[in-house]
CSV table of N, CA and C in Angstrom, one decimal:
chain,number,residue,atom,x,y,z
A,1262,UNK,N,-13.1,10.9,10.1
A,1262,UNK,CA,-12.0,10.0,10.3
A,1262,UNK,C,-13.9,8.8,9.5
A,1263,UNK,N,-12.5,7.5,9.0
A,1263,UNK,CA,-13.7,6.7,8.9
A,1263,UNK,C,-14.4,5.8,9.9
A,1264,UNK,N,-15.4,5.0,9.9
A,1264,UNK,CA,-16.1,4.0,10.8
A,1264,UNK,C,-15.0,2.9,11.4
A,1265,UNK,N,-15.4,2.8,12.0
A,1265,UNK,CA,-15.2,1.1,12.2
A,1265,UNK,C,-13.3,1.0,12.3
A,1266,UNK,N,-12.5,1.5,12.4
A,1266,UNK,CA,-11.7,1.7,12.1
A,1266,UNK,C,-10.7,1.2,13.6
A,1267,UNK,N,-9.6,0.1,13.1
A,1267,UNK,CA,-9.3,-0.8,14.3
A,1267,UNK,C,-8.0,-0.4,14.0
A,1268,UNK,N,-7.5,0.5,15.2
A,1268,UNK,CA,-6.2,1.0,15.2
A,1268,UNK,C,-4.7,-0.3,15.9
A,1269,UNK,N,-4.6,0.0,15.7
A,1269,UNK,CA,-2.8,-1.0,16.4
A,1269,UNK,C,-2.0,-0.1,16.9
A,1270,UNK,N,-1.4,-0.6,17.4
A,1270,UNK,CA,-0.1,0.2,19.1
A,1270,UNK,C,0.6,1.1,18.1
A,1271,UNK,N,0.6,2.3,18.4
A,1271,UNK,CA,2.0,3.4,17.6
A,1271,UNK,C,3.2,2.3,17.9
A,1272,UNK,N,3.8,2.8,17.3
A,1272,UNK,CA,5.4,2.4,17.0
A,1272,UNK,C,6.1,3.3,17.4
A,1273,UNK,N,7.4,3.0,18.1
A,1273,UNK,CA,8.4,3.8,17.8
A,1273,UNK,C,9.1,4.0,17.1
A,1274,UNK,N,10.0,4.5,16.5
A,1274,UNK,CA,11.0,5.6,15.4
A,1274,UNK,C,12.4,4.1,15.5
A,1275,UNK,N,12.4,3.2,14.7
A,1275,UNK,CA,13.8,2.5,14.4
A,1275,UNK,C,13.9,1.7,13.1
A,1276,UNK,N,15.2,1.6,13.4
A,1276,UNK,CA,15.2,0.7,11.3
A,1276,UNK,C,15.9,-0.2,12.1
A,1277,UNK,N,14.6,-1.4,11.2
A,1277,UNK,CA,15.0,-2.9,11.7
A,1277,UNK,C,15.8,-4.0,10.8
A,1278,UNK,N,16.0,-5.1,11.0
A,1278,UNK,CA,15.5,-5.5,9.7
A,1278,UNK,C,14.5,-6.5,10.2
A,1279,UNK,N,13.8,-7.4,9.1
A,1279,UNK,CA,12.6,-8.2,9.2
A,1279,UNK,C,12.1,-8.9,7.4
A,1280,UNK,N,12.7,-9.8,8.2
A,1280,UNK,CA,12.1,-10.5,6.5
A,1280,UNK,C,13.1,-10.5,5.1
A,1281,UNK,N,14.6,-9.7,5.8
A,1281,UNK,CA,15.4,-9.9,4.7
A,1281,UNK,C,15.2,-8.4,4.2
A,1282,UNK,N,14.4,-7.8,4.7
A,1282,UNK,CA,14.4,-6.5,4.2
A,1282,UNK,C,14.9,-5.2,5.6
A,1283,UNK,N,14.9,-4.1,5.0
A,1283,UNK,CA,14.3,-3.0,6.2
A,1283,UNK,C,13.2,-2.9,6.3
A,1284,UNK,N,13.0,-2.2,7.7
A,1284,UNK,CA,12.0,-1.2,7.6
A,1284,UNK,C,11.7,0.0,8.9
A,1285,UNK,N,11.1,1.0,8.4
A,1285,UNK,CA,11.6,2.0,9.7
A,1285,UNK,C,10.4,2.1,10.3
A,1286,UNK,N,9.9,1.5,11.1
A,1286,UNK,CA,8.6,2.0,12.4
A,1286,UNK,C,8.4,3.3,12.1
A,1287,UNK,N,6.8,3.5,12.4
A,1287,UNK,CA,6.5,4.7,12.4
A,1287,UNK,C,6.8,6.3,13.7
A,1288,UNK,N,6.7,7.1,13.4
A,1288,UNK,CA,6.5,7.6,14.7
A,1288,UNK,C,5.6,8.1,15.3
A,1289,UNK,N,5.9,8.1,16.3
A,1289,UNK,CA,4.8,7.5,17.9
A,1289,UNK,C,3.7,8.4,17.9
A,1290,UNK,N,3.6,9.3,16.9
A,1290,UNK,CA,2.5,10.5,16.1
A,1290,UNK,C,1.3,9.5,15.4
A,1291,UNK,N,2.2,8.6,14.6
A,1291,UNK,CA,1.0,7.7,13.9
A,1291,UNK,C,0.4,7.0,14.5
A,1292,UNK,N,-0.2,6.6,13.2
A,1292,UNK,CA,-0.8,5.1,14.2
A,1292,UNK,C,-0.8,3.9,13.1
A,1293,UNK,N,-1.0,2.7,12.7
A,1293,UNK,CA,-0.9,2.2,11.7
A,1293,UNK,C,-2.3,1.4,11.8
A,1294,UNK,N,-2.8,0.9,11.0
A,1294,UNK,CA,-4.4,0.5,11.0
A,1294,UNK,C,-4.1,-1.0,9.6
A,1295,UNK,N,-5.0,-2.3,10.1
A,1295,UNK,CA,-5.4,-2.9,8.9
A,1295,UNK,C,-6.4,-3.2,8.5
A,1296,UNK,N,-7.1,-2.4,8.0
A,1296,UNK,CA,-8.6,-2.6,7.6
A,1296,UNK,C,-8.4,-1.9,6.2
A,1297,UNK,N,-9.8,-2.1,5.2
A,1297,UNK,CA,-9.9,-1.7,4.0
A,1297,UNK,C,-10.3,-0.1,4.0
A,1298,UNK,N,-9.8,1.3,3.4
A,1298,UNK,CA,-10.1,2.4,4.0
A,1298,UNK,C,-11.3,2.5,3.1
A,1299,UNK,N,-12.4,3.5,4.4
A,1299,UNK,CA,-13.5,4.2,4.0
A,1299,UNK,C,-13.1,5.2,2.2
A,1300,UNK,N,-14.3,4.8,1.5
A,1300,UNK,CA,-14.2,5.1,-0.4
A,1300,UNK,C,-13.9,7.2,0.1
A,1301,UNK,N,-13.9,7.3,0.6
A,1301,UNK,CA,-14.2,8.9,0.5
A,1301,UNK,C,-12.4,9.5,1.1
A,1302,UNK,N,-11.8,8.2,1.8
A,1302,UNK,CA,-10.5,8.6,2.5
A,1302,UNK,C,-10.1,8.0,1.1
A,1303,UNK,N,-10.2,6.8,0.4
A,1303,UNK,CA,-9.1,6.5,-0.5
A,1303,UNK,C,-8.8,7.3,-1.8
A,1304,UNK,N,-10.1,7.9,-1.8
A,1304,UNK,CA,-10.2,8.7,-3.0
A,1304,UNK,C,-9.7,9.9,-2.4
A,1305,UNK,N,-9.3,10.5,-1.5
A,1305,UNK,CA,-9.0,11.8,-1.1
A,1305,UNK,C,-7.3,11.9,-1.5
A,1306,UNK,N,-6.6,10.7,-0.6
A,1306,UNK,CA,-5.4,10.5,-0.7
A,1306,UNK,C,-4.8,9.8,-1.7
A,1307,UNK,N,-5.7,9.5,-2.6
A,1307,UNK,CA,-4.8,9.3,-3.9
A,1307,UNK,C,-4.6,10.6,-4.7
A,1308,UNK,N,-5.7,11.4,-4.6
A,1308,UNK,CA,-6.0,12.9,-5.4
A,1308,UNK,C,-4.6,13.4,-4.5
A,1309,UNK,N,-4.7,14.1,-3.5
A,1309,UNK,CA,-4.0,14.4,-2.6
A,1309,UNK,C,-2.5,13.8,-3.0
A,1310,UNK,N,-1.9,12.5,-2.4
A,1310,UNK,CA,-1.2,12.2,-3.2
A,1310,UNK,C,-0.5,12.3,-3.9
A,1311,UNK,N,-1.2,12.6,-5.9
A,1311,UNK,CA,-0.6,13.1,-6.7
A,1311,UNK,C,-1.2,11.0,-7.7
A,1312,UNK,N,-1.8,10.3,-7.5
A,1312,UNK,CA,-2.1,9.1,-8.0
A,1312,UNK,C,-3.5,9.9,-8.7
A,1313,UNK,N,-3.5,8.7,-10.0
A,1313,UNK,CA,-4.3,8.6,-10.7
A,1313,UNK,C,-5.7,8.3,-9.8
A,1314,UNK,N,-6.5,10.0,-10.4
A,1314,UNK,CA,-7.7,10.0,-9.4
A,1314,UNK,C,-9.0,8.2,-10.0
A,1315,UNK,N,-9.7,7.7,-8.9
A,1315,UNK,CA,-10.1,7.2,-9.5
A,1315,UNK,C,-11.9,7.6,-9.2
A,1316,UNK,N,-12.5,6.5,-9.7
A,1316,UNK,CA,-14.2,7.0,-9.5
A,1316,UNK,C,-14.4,6.7,-8.3
A,1317,UNK,N,-16.2,7.3,-7.7
A,1317,UNK,CA,-16.8,6.7,-6.2
A,1317,UNK,C,-16.9,5.6,-6.5
A,1318,UNK,N,-17.6,5.2,-7.6
A,1318,UNK,CA,-18.4,3.7,-8.3
A,1318,UNK,C,-17.3,2.6,-8.0
A,1319,UNK,N,-16.1,2.5,-9.0
A,1319,UNK,CA,-14.7,2.0,-9.7
A,1319,UNK,C,-14.4,1.8,-7.6
A,1320,UNK,N,-14.2,2.8,-6.7
A,1320,UNK,CA,-13.6,2.6,-5.4
A,1320,UNK,C,-14.9,1.5,-4.8
A,1321,UNK,N,-15.6,2.1,-4.7
A,1321,UNK,CA,-16.9,1.0,-3.8
A,1321,UNK,C,-17.1,-0.6,-4.8
A,1322,UNK,N,-16.5,-0.9,-5.4
A,1322,UNK,CA,-16.7,-2.1,-6.1
A,1322,UNK,C,-14.9,-2.5,-5.9
A,1323,UNK,N,-14.0,-2.2,-5.9
A,1323,UNK,CA,-12.7,-2.6,-6.0
A,1323,UNK,C,-12.6,-2.8,-4.8
A,1324,UNK,N,-12.3,-1.8,-3.3
A,1324,UNK,CA,-11.7,-2.4,-2.4
A,1324,UNK,C,-12.3,-3.5,-1.5
A,1325,UNK,N,-13.4,-3.6,-1.6
A,1325,UNK,CA,-13.7,-4.5,-1.1
A,1325,UNK,C,-13.1,-5.7,-1.0
A,1326,UNK,N,-12.8,-5.5,-2.5
A,1326,UNK,CA,-12.0,-7.0,-3.2
A,1326,UNK,C,-10.4,-6.6,-2.6
A,1327,UNK,N,-9.5,-6.0,-1.8
A,1327,UNK,CA,-8.9,-5.7,-1.2
A,1327,UNK,C,-8.2,-6.8,-0.8
A,1328,UNK,N,-6.8,-8.1,-0.6
A,1328,UNK,CA,-6.2,-9.1,-0.4
A,1328,UNK,C,-5.8,-8.5,1.4
A,1329,UNK,N,-5.4,-7.5,0.9
A,1329,UNK,CA,-4.4,-7.3,2.3
A,1329,UNK,C,-4.8,-5.2,2.2
A,1330,UNK,N,-4.5,-4.8,2.8
A,1330,UNK,CA,-5.0,-3.3,3.0
A,1330,UNK,C,-4.2,-2.5,4.1
A,1331,UNK,N,-3.3,-1.7,4.4
A,1331,UNK,CA,-2.6,-0.8,5.7
A,1331,UNK,C,-3.4,0.9,4.9
A,1332,UNK,N,-3.4,1.5,6.6
A,1332,UNK,CA,-3.7,3.0,6.6
A,1332,UNK,C,-2.4,3.8,7.6
A,1333,UNK,N,-2.0,4.4,7.0
A,1333,UNK,CA,-1.5,5.2,8.6
A,1333,UNK,C,-2.5,6.2,8.6
A,1334,UNK,N,-2.8,6.5,10.1
A,1334,UNK,CA,-3.3,8.1,10.7
A,1334,UNK,C,-2.5,8.6,11.7
A,1335,UNK,N,-2.8,10.1,11.1
A,1335,UNK,CA,-2.2,11.1,12.4
A,1335,UNK,C,-3.6,12.0,12.6
A,1336,UNK,N,-3.8,11.9,14.6
A,1336,UNK,CA,-4.6,12.3,14.6
A,1336,UNK,C,-6.3,12.3,13.2
A,1337,UNK,N,-6.2,11.0,13.7
A,1337,UNK,CA,-7.8,10.4,13.1
A,1337,UNK,C,-8.0,10.7,11.5
A,1338,UNK,N,-6.6,11.2,11.0
A,1338,UNK,CA,-7.0,11.3,9.9
A,1338,UNK,C,-6.3,10.3,8.9
A,1339,UNK,N,-6.8,9.7,7.6
A,1339,UNK,CA,-5.4,8.9,7.2
A,1339,UNK,C,-4.2,9.7,5.9
A,1340,UNK,N,-3.1,9.3,6.2
A,1340,UNK,CA,-2.1,10.4,5.5
A,1340,UNK,C,-1.3,9.7,4.9
A,1341,UNK,N,-1.5,7.8,5.0
A,1341,UNK,CA,-0.8,6.9,3.7
A,1341,UNK,C,-1.6,5.7,3.6
A,1342,UNK,N,-1.9,5.2,2.5
A,1342,UNK,CA,-1.7,4.3,2.8
A,1342,UNK,C,-1.2,2.8,1.8
A,1343,UNK,N,-1.1,1.8,1.8
A,1343,UNK,CA,-1.3,0.7,0.9
A,1343,UNK,C,-2.2,-0.8,0.7
A,1344,UNK,N,-2.3,-1.0,-0.5
A,1344,UNK,CA,-3.4,-2.9,-0.3
A,1344,UNK,C,-2.6,-3.6,-1.4
A,1345,UNK,N,-2.8,-4.7,-1.0
A,1345,UNK,CA,-2.8,-6.2,-1.9
A,1345,UNK,C,-3.6,-6.7,-2.5
A,1346,UNK,N,-3.6,-6.4,-3.7
A,1346,UNK,CA,-4.6,-7.2,-4.9
A,1346,UNK,C,-4.4,-8.3,-5.4
A,1347,UNK,N,-4.9,-9.7,-5.6
A,1347,UNK,CA,-4.6,-10.8,-6.5
A,1347,UNK,C,-5.9,-11.9,-6.1
A,1348,UNK,N,-5.5,-12.7,-6.5
A,1348,UNK,CA,-6.8,-14.2,-6.9
A,1348,UNK,C,-5.9,-15.1,-5.4
A,1349,UNK,N,-5.0,-14.9,-4.5
A,1349,UNK,CA,-5.1,-15.6,-2.8
A,1349,UNK,C,-4.1,-16.5,-3.1
A,1350,UNK,N,-4.1,-17.3,-3.9
A,1350,UNK,CA,-2.5,-18.4,-3.7
A,1350,UNK,C,-1.4,-17.9,-4.8
A,1351,UNK,N,-2.2,-17.6,-6.3
A,1351,UNK,CA,-0.5,-17.6,-7.2
A,1351,UNK,C,-0.2,-16.5,-7.4
A,1352,UNK,N,-0.6,-14.8,-7.6
A,1352,UNK,CA,-0.6,-13.9,-7.6
A,1352,UNK,C,-1.2,-12.6,-7.4
A,1353,UNK,N,0.0,-11.4,-6.4
A,1353,UNK,CA,-0.5,-10.4,-6.2
A,1353,UNK,C,-0.3,-9.4,-6.4
A,1354,UNK,N,-0.7,-8.0,-6.4
A,1354,UNK,CA,0.1,-7.2,-6.6
A,1354,UNK,C,0.0,-5.7,-5.9
A,1355,UNK,N,1.0,-5.2,-5.8
A,1355,UNK,CA,1.1,-3.8,-4.2
A,1355,UNK,C,0.3,-2.7,-5.4
A,1356,UNK,N,-0.4,-2.1,-4.4
A,1356,UNK,CA,-1.3,-1.0,-5.1
A,1356,UNK,C,-1.4,0.3,-4.5
A,1357,UNK,N,-1.6,1.3,-4.6
A,1357,UNK,CA,-2.0,2.4,-4.0
A,1357,UNK,C,-1.5,2.3,-2.8
A,1358,UNK,N,0.1,2.9,-3.4
A,1358,UNK,CA,1.0,3.0,-2.1
A,1358,UNK,C,1.2,4.4,-2.2
A,1359,UNK,N,0.9,5.6,-1.5
A,1359,UNK,CA,0.8,6.3,-1.4
A,1359,UNK,C,0.5,7.3,0.1
A,1360,UNK,N,1.2,8.3,0.0
A,1360,UNK,CA,1.4,9.3,1.6
A,1360,UNK,C,1.3,10.6,1.1
A,1361,UNK,N,0.4,11.5,2.7
A,1361,UNK,CA,0.6,12.6,1.4
A,1361,UNK,C,2.0,13.5,1.7
A,1362,UNK,N,1.9,14.2,1.0
A,1362,UNK,CA,3.5,14.9,0.7
A,1362,UNK,C,4.0,15.8,1.9
A,1363,UNK,N,3.3,16.4,2.8
A,1363,UNK,CA,3.8,16.9,4.3
A,1363,UNK,C,4.1,15.7,5.1
A,1364,UNK,N,4.1,14.3,4.9
A,1364,UNK,CA,4.5,13.2,5.9
A,1364,UNK,C,5.1,12.1,4.7
A,1365,UNK,N,6.0,12.6,3.4
A,1365,UNK,CA,6.6,11.8,3.1
A,1365,UNK,C,8.0,12.2,3.7
A,1366,UNK,N,9.3,10.8,3.6
A,1366,UNK,CA,10.5,11.5,4.0
A,1366,UNK,C,10.2,10.9,6.2
A,1367,UNK,N,9.7,10.1,6.2
A,1367,UNK,CA,9.2,9.9,7.9
A,1367,UNK,C,9.1,8.4,7.9
A,1368,UNK,N,9.5,7.8,6.8
A,1368,UNK,CA,9.3,6.1,7.1
A,1368,UNK,C,8.1,5.6,6.7
A,1369,UNK,N,6.8,6.4,6.5
A,1369,UNK,CA,5.9,5.6,6.4
A,1369,UNK,C,5.7,5.0,5.3
A,1370,UNK,N,6.1,5.0,3.9
A,1370,UNK,CA,6.2,4.7,3.3
A,1370,UNK,C,6.9,3.3,3.5
A,1371,UNK,N,8.1,3.3,3.7
A,1371,UNK,CA,8.6,1.9,4.2
A,1371,UNK,C,7.9,0.9,5.4
A,1372,UNK,N,6.8,2.0,5.9
A,1372,UNK,CA,6.4,1.3,7.4
A,1372,UNK,C,5.1,0.4,6.4
A,1373,UNK,N,4.6,0.8,5.6
A,1373,UNK,CA,3.4,0.5,4.9
A,1373,UNK,C,4.2,-0.5,4.2
A,1374,UNK,N,5.2,-0.9,3.7
A,1374,UNK,CA,5.2,-1.2,2.8
A,1374,UNK,C,6.1,-2.9,3.2
A,1375,UNK,N,6.3,-2.6,4.6
A,1375,UNK,CA,6.9,-4.3,6.1
A,1375,UNK,C,5.8,-4.6,5.9
A,1376,UNK,N,4.5,-3.9,6.3
A,1376,UNK,CA,3.4,-4.5,6.9
A,1376,UNK,C,2.9,-5.6,5.5
A,1377,UNK,N,2.9,-4.7,5.1
A,1377,UNK,CA,1.8,-5.2,3.5
A,1377,UNK,C,2.7,-6.9,3.3
A,1378,UNK,N,4.0,-6.8,3.3
A,1378,UNK,CA,5.1,-7.7,3.0
A,1378,UNK,C,4.5,-8.4,3.8
A,1379,UNK,N,5.7,-8.1,5.1
A,1379,UNK,CA,4.9,-9.3,6.6
A,1379,UNK,C,3.6,-10.3,6.1
A,1380,UNK,N,2.5,-9.1,6.2
A,1380,UNK,CA,1.3,-10.0,5.7
A,1380,UNK,C,1.4,-10.9,5.2
A,1381,UNK,N,1.7,-10.5,3.9
A,1381,UNK,CA,1.6,-11.0,2.6
A,1381,UNK,C,1.8,-12.2,2.9
A,1382,UNK,N,3.6,-12.3,3.1
A,1382,UNK,CA,4.3,-13.4,3.4
A,1382,UNK,C,3.7,-14.7,4.6
A,1383,UNK,N,3.1,-13.8,5.2
A,1383,UNK,CA,1.9,-15.0,6.5
A,1383,UNK,C,0.9,-15.3,6.2
A,1384,UNK,N,0.4,-14.8,5.0
A,1384,UNK,CA,-1.0,-15.8,4.6
A,1384,UNK,C,-0.6,-16.7,3.3
A,1385,UNK,N,0.2,-17.0,2.5
A,1385,UNK,CA,0.4,-17.3,1.1
A,1385,UNK,C,0.7,-18.8,2.0
A,1386,UNK,N,0.4,-19.6,1.1
A,1386,UNK,CA,0.7,-21.2,1.4
A,1386,UNK,C,1.7,-21.5,0.8
A,1387,UNK,N,2.1,-20.9,-0.5
A,1387,UNK,CA,3.1,-21.4,-1.5
A,1387,UNK,C,3.6,-20.2,-2.4
A,1388,UNK,N,4.6,-20.9,-3.2
A,1388,UNK,CA,5.5,-19.6,-4.0
A,1388,UNK,C,4.7,-18.9,-4.3
A,1389,UNK,N,4.6,-17.5,-4.6
A,1389,UNK,CA,3.6,-16.9,-5.2
A,1389,UNK,C,4.4,-15.5,-6.0
A,1390,UNK,N,4.1,-15.3,-6.9
A,1390,UNK,CA,4.7,-13.9,-7.9
A,1390,UNK,C,3.9,-12.3,-7.6
A,1391,UNK,N,4.6,-12.1,-7.1
A,1391,UNK,CA,4.4,-10.2,-6.4
A,1391,UNK,C,4.3,-9.6,-7.5
A,1392,UNK,N,3.8,-8.8,-7.8
A,1392,UNK,CA,3.9,-7.7,-8.6
A,1392,UNK,C,3.9,-6.1,-8.6
A,1393,UNK,N,4.5,-5.3,-8.7
A,1393,UNK,CA,4.2,-3.6,-8.8
A,1393,UNK,C,4.3,-2.9,-9.9
A,1394,UNK,N,4.2,-2.1,-9.8
A,1394,UNK,CA,4.2,-0.8,-10.9
A,1394,UNK,C,5.1,0.3,-9.6
A,1395,UNK,N,6.1,0.8,-10.4
A,1395,UNK,CA,7.0,1.7,-10.1
A,1395,UNK,C,6.9,3.4,-10.7
A,1396,UNK,N,6.2,4.1,-9.8
A,1396,UNK,CA,5.8,5.7,-10.1
A,1396,UNK,C,7.6,6.4,-10.0
A,1397,UNK,N,8.3,6.8,-11.0
A,1397,UNK,CA,9.2,7.7,-10.6
A,1397,UNK,C,10.2,6.7,-9.6
A,1398,UNK,N,11.0,8.1,-9.4
A,1398,UNK,CA,11.3,7.0,-8.3
A,1398,UNK,C,11.5,5.8,-7.5
A,1399,UNK,N,10.2,5.5,-7.1
A,1399,UNK,CA,9.3,5.0,-5.9
A,1399,UNK,C,10.3,3.7,-6.3
A,1400,UNK,N,11.0,3.2,-7.4
A,1400,UNK,CA,11.9,2.0,-7.1
A,1400,UNK,C,12.6,1.8,-6.1
A,1401,UNK,N,13.3,3.0,-5.3
A,1401,UNK,CA,13.9,2.8,-5.0
A,1401,UNK,C,13.5,2.1,-3.1
A,1402,UNK,N,12.4,2.7,-3.2
A,1402,UNK,CA,12.0,2.0,-2.0
A,1402,UNK,C,11.3,0.3,-2.6
A,1403,UNK,N,11.3,0.2,-3.5
A,1403,UNK,CA,10.5,-1.1,-3.7
A,1403,UNK,C,12.0,-2.0,-3.7
A,1404,UNK,N,13.5,-1.3,-4.1
A,1404,UNK,CA,14.1,-2.4,-4.5
A,1404,UNK,C,14.7,-3.2,-2.9
A,1405,UNK,N,14.3,-2.6,-1.4
A,1405,UNK,CA,14.6,-2.3,-0.6
A,1405,UNK,C,14.1,-3.9,-0.1
A,1406,UNK,N,13.0,-4.0,-0.7
A,1406,UNK,CA,11.9,-4.6,-0.2
A,1406,UNK,C,11.7,-6.3,-1.4
A,1407,UNK,N,13.0,-6.2,-2.0
A,1407,UNK,CA,12.9,-7.4,-2.9
A,1407,UNK,C,12.8,-7.8,-4.4
A,1408,UNK,N,12.1,-6.0,-4.7
A,1408,UNK,CA,11.6,-6.1,-6.0
A,1408,UNK,C,12.5,-5.9,-6.8
A,1409,UNK,N,13.1,-6.3,-8.0
A,1409,UNK,CA,13.6,-6.2,-9.0
A,1409,UNK,C,13.2,-5.5,-10.6
A,1410,UNK,N,13.5,-4.9,-11.4
A,1410,UNK,CA,13.5,-5.2,-12.3
A,1410,UNK,C,13.0,-6.8,-13.2
A,1411,UNK,N,11.4,-6.3,-14.5
A,1411,UNK,CA,11.7,-7.3,-15.4
A,1411,UNK,C,12.5,-7.6,-16.6
A,1412,UNK,N,12.8,-6.0,-16.5
A,1412,UNK,CA,13.1,-6.3,-18.3
A,1412,UNK,C,14.5,-6.6,-18.2
A,1413,UNK,N,15.3,-6.6,-19.2
A,1413,UNK,CA,14.6,-7.5,-20.4
A,1413,UNK,C,13.8,-8.8,-20.6
A,1414,UNK,N,13.4,-9.1,-20.1
A,1414,UNK,CA,13.3,-10.7,-19.9
A,1414,UNK,C,11.7,-10.6,-20.0
A,1415,UNK,N,11.1,-9.5,-19.5
A,1415,UNK,CA,9.8,-9.2,-19.3
A,1415,UNK,C,9.1,-7.3,-19.7
A,1416,UNK,N,8.1,-7.3,-20.5
A,1416,UNK,CA,7.8,-5.8,-20.5
A,1416,UNK,C,6.7,-5.6,-19.8
A,1417,UNK,N,6.6,-5.1,-18.9
A,1417,UNK,CA,5.1,-4.5,-18.2
A,1417,UNK,C,4.2,-4.0,-19.3
A,1418,UNK,N,3.5,-4.4,-19.3
A,1418,UNK,CA,2.1,-2.9,-20.1
A,1418,UNK,C,1.0,-3.1,-18.9
A,1419,UNK,N,0.0,-2.0,-19.7
A,1419,UNK,CA,-0.9,-2.0,-19.6
A,1419,UNK,C,-1.6,-1.1,-19.9
A,1420,UNK,N,-3.1,-1.5,-19.9
A,1420,UNK,CA,-4.0,-1.0,-20.9
A,1420,UNK,C,-5.4,-0.3,-19.9
A,1421,UNK,N,-5.4,1.1,-19.7
A,1421,UNK,CA,-6.9,1.7,-19.6
A,1421,UNK,C,-8.1,0.9,-20.0
A,1422,UNK,N,-9.6,0.8,-19.5
A,1422,UNK,CA,-10.5,0.3,-20.2
A,1422,UNK,C,-11.7,1.7,-19.8
A,1423,UNK,N,-12.2,2.3,-20.3
A,1423,UNK,CA,-13.2,3.0,-20.2
A,1423,UNK,C,-14.6,3.0,-21.0
A,1424,UNK,N,-15.2,2.3,-20.4
A,1424,UNK,CA,-16.3,2.1,-21.2
A,1424,UNK,C,-17.3,2.9,-21.4
A,1425,UNK,N,-17.3,4.4,-21.7
A,1425,UNK,CA,-17.9,5.3,-22.2
A,1425,UNK,C,-17.1,5.3,-24.1
A,1426,UNK,N,-16.3,4.6,-24.0
A,1426,UNK,CA,-15.3,4.7,-25.0
A,1426,UNK,C,-14.8,2.6,-26.1
A,1427,UNK,N,-15.7,2.3,-25.8
A,1427,UNK,CA,-16.5,1.0,-26.3
A,1427,UNK,C,-15.3,0.1,-25.9
């Protein structure tokens, strides 16, 4: 378990609506924390949940720059996470939404998204653009929180930069 984790109270399992979108509270065995994950926990959860792996060096630089971060714990082990990155005022991106396969289907992704969206809404001071990239069927989760495809009006584009390739 990462040092210095601040735990929030465990939630009961219930479906409610907040901010116009559904949230599924965590089953009581799970705990939610609002803190940046430790690098080792972050790298493990990305790998074990099937997300693209990142280097330790990149995670050490990137994680402290998170605007918001949420982790889900079971018996002191991180089993889910999500982050928001951005400039703090105009643009934000939801990233690193991950739940270990053994814990999927229990509402953890919904609790992560609901917490990030509630926290983001409470911290912005004006209208802001919030984006994300939905892999596979994850778009079904994100549409519940107001996200919609931007195509054909816009096309999302990406590029992986690798210093070893120039």
